Amino acid sequence: MASFGWKRKIGERVSKVTSQNFEKESADESVDAGSDDVDWLHSIKRKKEILLEDNIAKSKRLKDEGALLALNGRHWDAIKKWDEGINLTPEDAALYEMKAQSLLCLQEMFPAVQAAETAVSRNPKFVEGWQTLGRAQLGIGEIAMAIRSFQIGIHICPSNMELWKEDLNWACKLLQQKREVDAAEALERKQADFSIEQALIPDYDFEGDEVVAACDAISRIQKVAAASGKTVVVSSSGEVTNQEPTSDKASTSGDDQLFIKAR
């Protein structure tokens, strides 16, 4: 096993206050060990309080270290520090909010929204948490939700001019632009549908050779029929026949087909 190549002297770099506290705790423990009735419950509770104080102090140190790393652009390293602090003090909303800011800088939008939501759930009156949540929501395109988050932050702290001018005003402009774009897209879709409908309507060529030839043939038949006192009719199936003039208004044909008089 590898060993260190130096030895620290006993008592080196130990402050006087720390030494006195250690001696006092040792004296208390020796008194407790000498007595028969030991208050173990009080001892355990006291140790838990000391451990909690140590966790808070360590979490604060990790928070400060992460902030320094983030200022230097080392956001992933900062996030690792803050995650360690979250494990020690999971109710600290500031750790989640700072993590959300670094995630925004890294373009990790959805994790940033989750971290910011956790921050405001830990402390609903945390103005910076609502501000960061709104900015993260803008990053995923949820403009209406971002406006609501900014409004909550302003309701908590109406004097925060940054929320008024930079965040809420900007989000309202984005919402107006989105509505204009949606209206333009809806108009384009409507025009495109109308063009498709127009394209589906067939364009009949009434001056085509076939139509002109058919009309000429019917005209010749009609002239011949008019000379013999008959009427030319065209059935719905396209059949051309000569019909004797009758006095009845209804047709005397065996079938009930409708006839169109050729003009």
Short mmCIF file of C-alpha atoms in Angstrom, two decimals, residues 8-219:
data_model
loop_
_atom_site.label_atom_id
_atom_site.label_comp_id
_atom_site.label_asym_id
_atom_site.label_seq_id
_atom_site.Cartn_x
_atom_site.Cartn_y
_atom_site.Cartn_z
CA ARG A 8 2.04 16.34 9.94
CA LYS A 9 3.07 17.43 13.39
CA ILE A 10 0.51 16.93 16.11
CA GLY A 11 -1.40 20.13 16.68
CA GLU A 12 -0.24 21.78 13.45
CA ARG A 13 -2.84 24.02 11.77
CA VAL A 14 -5.31 23.45 14.60
CA SER A 15 -6.85 26.66 15.86
CA LYS A 16 -7.02 27.46 19.54
CA VAL A 17 -10.83 27.56 19.56
CA THR A 18 -11.10 24.16 17.89
CA SER A 19 -8.64 22.70 20.40
CA GLN A 20 -10.60 24.09 23.35
CA ASN A 21 -13.89 22.71 21.97
CA PHE A 22 -12.30 19.32 21.48
CA GLU A 23 -10.98 19.27 25.04
CA LYS A 24 -14.40 20.30 26.35
CA GLU A 25 -16.17 17.53 24.46
CA SER A 26 -13.58 15.00 25.66
CA ALA A 27 -14.16 16.09 29.24
CA ASP A 28 -17.93 15.71 28.82
CA GLU A 29 -17.52 12.25 27.35
CA SER A 30 -15.24 11.17 30.21
CA VAL A 31 -17.82 12.35 32.75
CA ASP A 32 -20.58 10.47 30.95
CA ALA A 33 -18.47 7.32 30.75
CA GLY A 34 -17.78 7.45 34.49
CA SER A 35 -21.44 7.72 35.49
CA ASP A 36 -23.79 4.78 35.54
CA ASP A 37 -26.85 6.72 34.21
CA VAL A 38 -26.00 7.88 30.71
CA ASP A 39 -28.56 9.92 28.74
CA TRP A 40 -28.05 8.16 25.43
CA LEU A 41 -31.10 9.85 23.85
CA HIS A 42 -29.69 13.30 24.54
CA SER A 43 -26.30 12.23 23.24
CA ILE A 44 -27.69 10.89 19.96
CA LYS A 45 -29.81 14.01 19.47
CA ARG A 46 -26.79 16.21 20.04
CA LYS A 47 -24.74 14.24 17.53
CA LYS A 48 -27.51 14.61 14.95
CA GLU A 49 -27.55 18.36 15.48
CA ILE A 50 -23.79 18.50 14.99
CA LEU A 51 -24.09 16.38 11.83
CA LEU A 52 -26.85 18.65 10.48
CA GLU A 53 -24.73 21.72 11.11
CA ASP A 54 -21.83 20.06 9.31
CA ASN A 55 -24.08 19.26 6.31
CA ILE A 56 -25.31 22.85 6.09
CA ALA A 57 -21.80 24.24 6.28
CA LYS A 58 -20.50 21.78 3.68
CA SER A 59 -23.47 22.48 1.39
CA LYS A 60 -22.79 26.21 1.60
CA ARG A 61 -19.16 25.60 0.71
CA LEU A 62 -20.17 23.48 -2.29
CA LYS A 63 -22.64 26.15 -3.36
CA ASP A 64 -19.93 28.82 -3.34
CA GLU A 65 -17.49 26.57 -5.19
CA GLY A 66 -20.10 25.82 -7.84
CA ALA A 67 -20.86 29.52 -8.29
CA LEU A 68 -17.16 30.23 -8.83
CA LEU A 69 -16.91 27.43 -11.40
CA ALA A 70 -19.99 28.71 -13.22
CA LEU A 71 -18.54 32.21 -13.42
CA ASN A 72 -15.48 30.70 -15.12
CA GLY A 73 -17.69 28.88 -17.65
CA ARG A 74 -17.22 25.42 -16.14
CA HIS A 75 -20.92 24.68 -15.87
CA TRP A 76 -20.77 20.89 -15.76
CA ASP A 77 -18.28 20.99 -12.89
CA ALA A 78 -20.49 23.53 -11.13
CA ILE A 79 -23.52 21.26 -11.55
CA LYS A 80 -21.59 18.39 -9.94
CA LYS A 81 -20.82 20.58 -6.93
CA TRP A 82 -24.44 21.63 -6.59
CA ASP A 83 -25.64 18.04 -6.90
CA GLU A 84 -23.40 17.15 -3.97
CA GLY A 85 -24.88 20.04 -2.03
CA ILE A 86 -28.41 18.89 -2.91
CA ASN A 87 -27.63 15.47 -1.47
CA LEU A 88 -26.64 17.17 1.80
CA THR A 89 -29.45 19.77 1.93
CA PRO A 90 -32.24 18.71 -0.44
CA GLU A 91 -34.54 21.52 0.73
CA ASP A 92 -32.21 24.32 -0.40
CA ALA A 93 -34.07 25.96 -3.31
CA ALA A 94 -31.08 28.11 -4.29
CA LEU A 95 -29.08 25.03 -5.31
CA TYR A 96 -31.78 23.94 -7.76
CA GLU A 97 -32.13 27.47 -9.16
CA MET A 98 -28.38 27.84 -9.74
CA LYS A 99 -28.31 24.43 -11.38
CA ALA A 100 -31.15 25.50 -13.68
CA GLN A 101 -29.18 28.60 -14.71
CA SER A 102 -26.14 26.54 -15.69
CA LEU A 103 -28.34 24.08 -17.59
CA LEU A 104 -29.78 27.02 -19.53
CA CYS A 105 -26.26 28.11 -20.45
CA LEU A 106 -25.61 24.57 -21.68
CA GLN A 107 -28.83 24.62 -23.78
CA GLU A 108 -30.26 21.77 -21.68
CA MET A 109 -33.77 23.21 -21.67
CA PHE A 110 -35.92 20.41 -20.30
CA PRO A 111 -33.59 19.56 -17.37
CA ALA A 112 -33.44 23.29 -16.65
CA VAL A 113 -37.24 23.45 -16.45
CA GLN A 114 -37.26 20.47 -14.07
CA ALA A 115 -34.61 22.01 -11.81
CA ALA A 116 -36.40 25.38 -11.74
CA GLU A 117 -39.73 23.72 -10.97
CA THR A 118 -38.11 21.91 -8.06
CA ALA A 119 -36.70 25.21 -6.81
CA VAL A 120 -40.10 26.95 -6.69
CA SER A 121 -41.69 23.86 -5.14
CA ARG A 122 -39.09 23.97 -2.34
CA ASN A 123 -39.64 27.70 -1.83
CA PRO A 124 -42.78 29.15 -3.53
CA LYS A 125 -41.74 32.69 -2.56
CA PHE A 126 -38.35 32.42 -4.25
CA VAL A 127 -38.45 35.27 -6.83
CA GLU A 128 -35.27 34.23 -8.64
CA GLY A 129 -36.66 30.70 -8.91
CA TRP A 130 -39.78 31.94 -10.75
CA GLN A 131 -37.64 34.13 -12.98
CA THR A 132 -35.36 31.25 -13.96
CA LEU A 133 -38.36 28.97 -14.47
CA GLY A 134 -39.92 31.50 -16.85
CA ARG A 135 -36.73 31.79 -18.87
CA ALA A 136 -36.44 28.01 -19.09
CA GLN A 137 -40.06 27.78 -20.25
CA LEU A 138 -39.31 30.31 -22.98
CA GLY A 139 -36.49 28.03 -24.07
CA ILE A 140 -38.94 25.19 -24.79
CA GLY A 141 -41.46 27.51 -26.49
CA GLU A 142 -44.01 27.68 -23.67
CA ILE A 143 -44.53 31.46 -23.86
CA ALA A 144 -47.86 31.56 -21.99
CA MET A 145 -46.45 29.51 -19.11
CA ALA A 146 -43.36 31.73 -18.99
CA ILE A 147 -45.53 34.85 -18.74
CA ARG A 148 -47.39 33.27 -15.83
CA SER A 149 -44.11 32.48 -14.03
CA PHE A 150 -42.89 36.06 -14.52
CA GLN A 151 -46.19 37.40 -13.23
CA ILE A 152 -45.92 35.28 -10.08
CA GLY A 153 -42.41 36.60 -9.48
CA ILE A 154 -43.64 40.19 -9.94
CA HIS A 155 -46.53 39.54 -7.57
CA ILE A 156 -44.03 38.40 -4.93
CA CYS A 157 -41.64 41.31 -5.56
CA PRO A 158 -43.27 44.17 -7.53
CA SER A 159 -40.14 46.32 -7.27
CA ASN A 160 -38.06 43.90 -9.36
CA MET A 161 -37.64 46.02 -12.50
CA GLU A 162 -35.63 43.32 -14.26
CA LEU A 163 -38.67 41.07 -14.23
CA TRP A 164 -40.85 43.90 -15.55
CA LYS A 165 -38.66 45.25 -18.33
CA GLU A 166 -36.44 42.40 -19.48
CA ASP A 167 -38.49 39.27 -18.83
CA LEU A 168 -42.23 40.01 -18.85
CA ASN A 169 -42.05 42.69 -21.56
CA TRP A 170 -39.94 40.45 -23.78
CA ALA A 171 -42.25 37.47 -23.28
CA CYS A 172 -45.31 39.57 -24.19
CA LYS A 173 -43.62 40.68 -27.42
CA LEU A 174 -42.82 37.07 -28.26
CA LEU A 175 -46.44 36.09 -27.64
CA GLN A 176 -47.67 38.85 -29.97
CA GLN A 177 -45.23 37.75 -32.68
CA LYS A 178 -46.35 34.14 -32.27
CA ARG A 179 -49.99 35.14 -32.73
CA GLU A 180 -49.13 37.07 -35.89
CA VAL A 181 -47.19 34.12 -37.30
CA ASP A 182 -50.04 31.72 -36.47
CA ALA A 183 -52.55 34.03 -38.20
CA ALA A 184 -50.36 34.25 -41.31
CA GLU A 185 -49.93 30.47 -41.42
CA ALA A 186 -53.69 29.96 -41.05
CA LEU A 187 -54.30 32.34 -43.99
CA GLU A 188 -51.75 30.51 -46.13
CA ARG A 189 -53.38 27.16 -45.34
CA LYS A 190 -56.77 28.57 -46.26
CA GLN A 191 -55.47 29.89 -49.57
CA ALA A 192 -53.75 26.59 -50.30
CA ASP A 193 -56.98 24.65 -49.63
CA PHE A 194 -58.87 27.00 -51.96
CA SER A 195 -56.26 26.47 -54.69
CA ILE A 196 -56.57 22.70 -54.30
CA GLU A 197 -60.35 22.92 -54.60
CA GLN A 198 -60.03 25.02 -57.74
CA ALA A 199 -57.59 22.52 -59.21
CA LEU A 200 -60.03 19.65 -58.60
CA ILE A 201 -62.73 21.35 -60.73
CA PRO A 202 -62.29 20.07 -64.34
CA ASP A 203 -61.75 22.66 -67.03
CA TYR A 204 -64.06 21.70 -69.88
CA ASP A 205 -62.99 22.74 -73.35
CA PHE A 206 -66.30 23.70 -74.98
CA GLU A 207 -64.50 24.70 -78.18
CA GLY A 208 -62.77 21.35 -78.62
CA ASP A 209 -62.96 19.46 -81.90
CA GLU A 210 -65.11 16.67 -80.48
CA VAL A 211 -67.67 19.06 -78.99
CA VAL A 212 -67.88 21.10 -82.21
CA ALA A 213 -68.32 17.97 -84.31
CA ALA A 214 -71.11 16.67 -82.01
CA CYS A 215 -72.95 19.98 -82.13
CA ASP A 216 -72.66 20.08 -85.95
CA ALA A 217 -74.06 16.55 -86.23
CA ILE A 218 -77.02 17.35 -83.99
CA SER A 219 -77.65 20.52 -85.96
#
